[in-house]
GROMACS .gro file of C-alpha atoms in nm:
model
  249
    1MET     CA    1  -0.008   0.006   0.005
    2GLU     CA    2   0.190   0.370  -0.108
    3LYS     CA    3   0.225   0.629   0.158
    4GLU     CA    4  -0.007   0.922  -0.010
    5PRO     CA    5  -0.428   0.833   0.047
    6ILE     CA    6  -0.593   0.903  -0.310
    7LEU     CA    7  -0.843   1.041  -0.101
    8THR     CA    8  -0.854   1.241   0.192
    9VAL     CA    9  -1.148   1.324   0.467
   10LYS     CA   10  -1.055   1.630   0.704
   11ASP     CA   11  -1.283   1.756   0.979
   12LEU     CA   12  -1.613   1.697   0.776
   13SER     CA   13  -1.904   1.853   0.899
   14ILE     CA   14  -2.272   1.865   0.748
   15ALA     CA   15  -2.595   1.982   0.861
   16PHE     CA   16  -2.852   2.075   0.635
   17HIS     CA   17  -3.050   2.405   0.724
   18MET     CA   18  -3.454   2.323   0.764
   19TYR     CA   19  -3.771   2.531   0.896
   20ASP     CA   20  -3.970   2.362   1.152
   21LYS     CA   21  -4.387   2.450   1.186
   22GLY     CA   22  -4.337   2.852   1.241
   23LEU     CA   23  -4.102   2.873   1.006
   24GLU     CA   24  -3.816   2.969   1.247
   25GLN     CA   25  -3.423   2.817   1.108
   26TYR     CA   26  -3.223   2.594   1.240
   27ASP     CA   27  -2.937   2.348   1.161
   28LEU     CA   28  -2.935   1.994   1.174
   29LYS     CA   29  -2.586   1.889   1.209
   30VAL     CA   30  -2.600   1.548   1.040
   31ILE     CA   31  -2.199   1.444   1.048
   32SER     CA   32  -1.902   1.594   1.270
   33ASN     CA   33  -1.586   1.616   1.239
   34LEU     CA   34  -1.546   1.321   1.083
   35ASP     CA   35  -1.141   1.229   0.911
   36LEU     CA   36  -1.100   0.934   0.685
   37ASP     CA   37  -0.800   0.818   0.396
   38VAL     CA   38  -0.883   0.631   0.165
   39TYR     CA   39  -0.529   0.477  -0.019
   40PRO     CA   40  -0.469   0.333  -0.295
   41GLY     CA   41  -0.512  -0.055  -0.313
   42GLU     CA   42  -0.749  -0.136  -0.008
   43ILE     CA   43  -1.120  -0.124   0.049
   44VAL     CA   44  -1.245   0.007   0.359
   45ALA     CA   45  -1.589  -0.088   0.482
   46ILE     CA   46  -1.829   0.235   0.660
   47ALA     CA   47  -2.012   0.095   0.901
   48GLY     CA   48  -2.302   0.207   1.100
   49SER     CA   49  -2.668   0.166   1.169
   50SER     CA   50  -2.950   0.325   0.977
   51GLY     CA   51  -2.929   0.713   0.986
   52SER     CA   52  -2.543   0.742   1.135
   53GLY     CA   53  -2.415   0.956   0.811
   54LYS     CA   54  -2.245   0.674   0.575
   55SER     CA   55  -2.474   0.714   0.231
   56LEU     CA   56  -2.409   1.116   0.289
   57LEU     CA   57  -2.060   1.088   0.327
   58ALA     CA   58  -2.049   0.881   0.029
   59HIS     CA   59  -2.243   1.165  -0.150
   60ALA     CA   60  -2.068   1.459   0.012
   61VAL     CA   61  -1.709   1.337  -0.161
   62MET     CA   62  -1.909   1.314  -0.537
   63GLY     CA   63  -2.022   1.659  -0.458
   64LEU     CA   64  -2.412   1.568  -0.423
   65LEU     CA   65  -2.538   1.663  -0.146
   66PRO     CA   66  -2.909   1.908  -0.172
   67GLU     CA   67  -2.839   2.293  -0.184
   68ASN     CA   68  -2.976   2.317   0.182
   69ALA     CA   69  -2.652   2.164   0.304
   70LEU     CA   70  -2.358   2.323   0.537
   71LEU     CA   71  -2.021   2.171   0.499
   72SER     CA   72  -1.749   2.242   0.620
   73GLY     CA   73  -1.340   2.037   0.621
   74THR     CA   74  -1.220   1.955   0.349
   75ILE     CA   75  -1.243   1.652   0.032
   76ALA     CA   76  -0.961   1.624  -0.079
   77TYR     CA   77  -0.844   1.391  -0.429
   78LYS     CA   78  -0.451   1.296  -0.423
   79GLY     CA   79  -0.382   1.610  -0.175
   80LYS     CA   80  -0.595   1.871  -0.342
   81ILE     CA   81  -0.859   1.987  -0.212
   82LEU     CA   82  -1.161   2.000  -0.406
   83ASP     CA   83  -1.434   2.239  -0.425
   84GLN     CA   84  -1.782   2.168  -0.529
   85ALA     CA   85  -1.677   2.249  -0.935
   86ASP     CA   86  -1.319   1.972  -0.894
   87LYS     CA   87  -1.626   1.736  -0.711
   88GLU     CA   88  -1.864   1.793  -1.054
   89LYS     CA   89  -1.604   1.703  -1.312
   90LEU     CA   90  -1.377   1.478  -1.157
   91ARG     CA   91  -1.729   1.320  -1.132
   92GLY     CA   92  -1.782   0.992  -1.308
   93LYS     CA   93  -1.389   1.001  -1.455
   94LYS     CA   94  -1.170   0.973  -1.141
   95LEU     CA   95  -1.434   0.922  -0.870
   96ALA     CA   96  -1.748   0.718  -0.935
   97LEU     CA   97  -2.065   0.535  -0.744
   98VAL     CA   98  -2.245   0.275  -0.712
   99PRO     CA   99  -2.528   0.415  -0.569
  100GLN     CA  100  -2.743   0.293  -0.335
  101SER     CA  101  -3.067   0.358  -0.545
  102VAL     CA  102  -3.106   0.233  -0.837
  103ALA     CA  103  -3.338   0.548  -0.946
  104TYR     CA  104  -2.968   0.688  -1.062
  105LEU     CA  105  -3.005   0.578  -1.399
  106ASP     CA  106  -3.110   0.816  -1.656
  107PRO     CA  107  -3.488   0.687  -1.769
  108LEU     CA  108  -3.452   0.806  -2.045
  109MET     CA  109  -3.122   0.616  -2.174
  110ARG     CA  110  -3.091   0.334  -2.310
  111ILE     CA  111  -2.832   0.136  -2.078
  112GLY     CA  112  -2.548   0.059  -2.330
  113THR     CA  113  -2.499   0.394  -2.396
  114GLN     CA  114  -2.493   0.493  -1.984
  115VAL     CA  115  -2.240   0.182  -1.929
  116SER     CA  116  -1.986   0.289  -2.214
  117GLY     CA  117  -2.064   0.642  -2.318
  118LYS     CA  118  -2.211   0.790  -2.605
  119GLY     CA  119  -2.025   0.685  -2.873
  120ALA     CA  120  -1.745   0.461  -2.611
  121PRO     CA  121  -1.470   0.310  -2.854
  122LYS     CA  122  -1.434  -0.042  -2.892
  123LYS     CA  123  -1.250  -0.124  -2.678
  124LYS     CA  124  -1.441   0.037  -2.407
  125VAL     CA  125  -1.780  -0.165  -2.588
  126THR     CA  126  -1.601  -0.523  -2.555
  127LEU     CA  127  -1.515  -0.472  -2.203
  128GLN     CA  128  -1.827  -0.366  -2.102
  129LYS     CA  129  -1.936  -0.702  -2.287
  130LYS     CA  130  -1.732  -0.933  -2.087
  131ILE     CA  131  -1.862  -0.755  -1.733
  132PHE     CA  132  -2.212  -0.758  -1.908
  133GLN     CA  133  -2.122  -1.114  -1.936
  134ARG     CA  134  -1.947  -1.159  -1.598
  135LEU     CA  135  -2.273  -1.064  -1.367
  136GLN     CA  136  -2.473  -1.261  -1.609
  137LEU     CA  137  -2.662  -0.949  -1.780
  138LYS     CA  138  -2.775  -1.059  -2.133
  139GLU     CA  139  -2.639  -0.866  -2.421
  140ASN     CA  140  -2.965  -0.742  -2.484
  141VAL     CA  141  -2.963  -0.574  -2.187
  142GLU     CA  142  -2.760  -0.258  -2.348
  143LYS     CA  143  -3.044  -0.188  -2.551
  144LEU     CA  144  -3.307  -0.143  -2.263
  145TYR     CA  145  -3.404   0.140  -2.031
  146PRO     CA  146  -3.396   0.086  -1.679
  147PHE     CA  147  -3.799   0.053  -1.608
  148GLN     CA  148  -3.730  -0.255  -1.822
  149LEU     CA  149  -3.525  -0.351  -1.545
  150SER     CA  150  -3.539  -0.569  -1.263
  151GLY     CA  151  -3.413  -0.423  -0.937
  152GLY     CA  152  -3.091  -0.689  -0.913
  153MET     CA  153  -2.974  -0.622  -1.316
  154ALA     CA  154  -3.039  -0.223  -1.278
  155ARG     CA  155  -2.775  -0.294  -0.936
  156ARG     CA  156  -2.550  -0.493  -1.182
  157VAL     CA  157  -2.587  -0.220  -1.469
  158LEU     CA  158  -2.470   0.024  -1.124
  159VAL     CA  159  -2.181  -0.212  -1.069
  160SER     CA  160  -2.046  -0.198  -1.442
  161THR     CA  161  -2.057   0.161  -1.496
  162ALA     CA  162  -1.820   0.184  -1.213
  163VAL     CA  163  -1.602  -0.041  -1.323
  164LEU     CA  164  -1.618   0.137  -1.672
  165SER     CA  165  -1.524   0.453  -1.527
  166GLY     CA  166  -1.145   0.348  -1.480
  167ALA     CA  167  -1.200   0.601  -1.184
  168ASP     CA  168  -0.892   0.602  -0.924
  169VAL     CA  169  -1.209   0.627  -0.632
  170ILE     CA  170  -1.495   0.389  -0.610
  171ILE     CA  171  -1.784   0.380  -0.376
  172ALA     CA  172  -2.012   0.141  -0.343
  173ASP     CA  173  -2.322   0.257  -0.107
  174GLU     CA  174  -2.459  -0.073  -0.026
  175PRO     CA  175  -2.456  -0.207  -0.379
  176THR     CA  176  -2.575  -0.594  -0.347
  177PRO     CA  177  -2.919  -0.537  -0.224
  178GLY     CA  178  -3.146  -0.751  -0.441
  179LEU     CA  179  -2.839  -1.026  -0.619
  180ASP     CA  180  -2.834  -1.442  -0.540
  181LEU     CA  181  -2.538  -1.510  -0.337
  182GLU     CA  182  -2.361  -1.568  -0.621
  183MET     CA  183  -2.385  -1.232  -0.771
  184ALA     CA  184  -2.307  -1.072  -0.453
  185LEU     CA  185  -1.980  -1.273  -0.461
  186GLU     CA  186  -1.920  -1.214  -0.812
  187THR     CA  187  -1.982  -0.836  -0.718
  188LEU     CA  188  -1.747  -0.854  -0.384
  189LYS     CA  189  -1.448  -0.973  -0.646
  190ILE     CA  190  -1.458  -0.752  -0.887
  191PHE     CA  191  -1.416  -0.483  -0.630
  192ARG     CA  192  -1.092  -0.719  -0.443
  193GLU     CA  193  -0.960  -0.702  -0.827
  194LEU     CA  194  -1.037  -0.317  -0.867
  195ALA     CA  195  -0.821  -0.218  -0.573
  196ASP     CA  196  -0.600  -0.535  -0.613
  197GLU     CA  197  -0.586  -0.258  -0.951
  198GLY     CA  198  -0.425   0.012  -0.741
  199LYS     CA  199  -0.817   0.174  -0.755
  200ALA     CA  200  -0.929   0.317  -0.376
  201VAL     CA  201  -1.244   0.139  -0.254
  202THR     CA  202  -1.532   0.275  -0.032
  203PHE     CA  203  -1.760  -0.027   0.062
  204ILE     CA  204  -2.136   0.020   0.254
  205SER     CA  205  -2.304  -0.180   0.376
  206SER     CA  206  -2.549  -0.333   0.654
  207GLU     CA  207  -2.417  -0.694   0.552
  208ILE     CA  208  -2.125  -0.839   0.812
  209GLU     CA  209  -2.010  -1.126   0.634
  210GLU     CA  210  -1.931  -0.880   0.305
  211MET     CA  211  -1.746  -0.665   0.535
  212LEU     CA  212  -1.537  -0.917   0.665
  213ARG     CA  213  -1.476  -1.122   0.302
  214THR     CA  214  -1.350  -0.807   0.145
  215CYS     CA  215  -1.230  -0.478   0.352
  216SER     CA  216  -0.855  -0.426   0.451
  217ARG     CA  217  -1.030  -0.205   0.720
  218MET     CA  218  -1.375  -0.037   0.884
  219ALA     CA  219  -1.464   0.251   0.991
  220VAL     CA  220  -1.722   0.264   1.194
  221LEU     CA  221  -2.022   0.568   1.209
  222ARG     CA  222  -2.270   0.635   1.515
  223ASP     CA  223  -2.490   0.936   1.467
  224GLY     CA  224  -2.299   1.105   1.250
  225LYS     CA  225  -1.942   1.081   1.420
  226LYS     CA  226  -1.688   0.794   1.303
  227VAL     CA  227  -1.611   0.607   1.670
  228GLY     CA  228  -1.327   0.429   1.572
  229GLU     CA  229  -1.146   0.178   1.317
  230ILE     CA  230  -1.099  -0.158   1.315
  231GLU     CA  231  -0.789  -0.257   1.161
  232GLU     CA  232  -0.739  -0.586   0.901
  233GLU     CA  233  -0.628  -0.836   1.218
  234ASP     CA  234  -0.888  -0.691   1.402
  235LEU     CA  235  -1.165  -0.788   1.237
  236SER     CA  236  -1.457  -0.998   1.347
  237GLN     CA  237  -1.836  -1.007   1.366
  238GLU     CA  238  -1.796  -0.933   1.734
  239SER     CA  239  -1.602  -0.618   1.721
  240ILE     CA  240  -1.767  -0.461   1.437
  241MET     CA  241  -2.167  -0.567   1.644
  242LYS     CA  242  -1.947  -0.439   1.926
  243ALA     CA  243  -1.863  -0.099   1.705
  244ILE     CA  244  -2.122  -0.017   1.596
  245ALA     CA  245  -2.331  -0.067   1.951
  246GLY     CA  246  -2.147   0.105   2.075
  247GLY     CA  247  -1.943  -0.130   2.370
  248ASP     CA  248  -1.623   0.056   2.225
  249GLU     CA  249  -1.662   0.295   2.471
   0.00000   0.00000   0.00000
């Protein structure tokens, strides 16, 4: 593993500017002072109960937070601190997200165009076909629209899109729900191969077995705060459950 991280999150806090019933304004803080480094060649799992801030962290890195979000701290790619314009420029090229919701697929665009890009070179189209075959997506899927896919098919398409992006940072947010065991394991294997190629992979999951099978280390979030990190040699079902539940304090 190289010494310098590809992705660095430093002192990240996120709040949402809200209105109560009397139209009084207030800021709802959802992530507080979070630090995270992800190095090339590793998979860092993000664990935590529902509402702990896992997906918000992913959306902050990708520049996908809503307009009422207030962000402080820094997010850096290869040492360069990113502003919103930088994130938008890098998104889909150097930073790739496998989103939790399949609604991220464009409903008006055929699948092949979404995965490979319009007018993709032959080499990329060939690679897309190989990935589809590996994830048991039939060749005709590239001609379909998202509404014609099952939930599991849509998830496999989203994984394919991230793989084909060639991004250095890949954030997979709950990528396996709706997949059978064979496809879930194949998806995890693909993420491991990407890390072995030197990518920095962040894997968000609520499935402990998947995290144990895949990750190099784990960051644990609770109530919007990082409450600990578990190194690979200390990873176990017991240590993860204890950290998530708060037994580490």
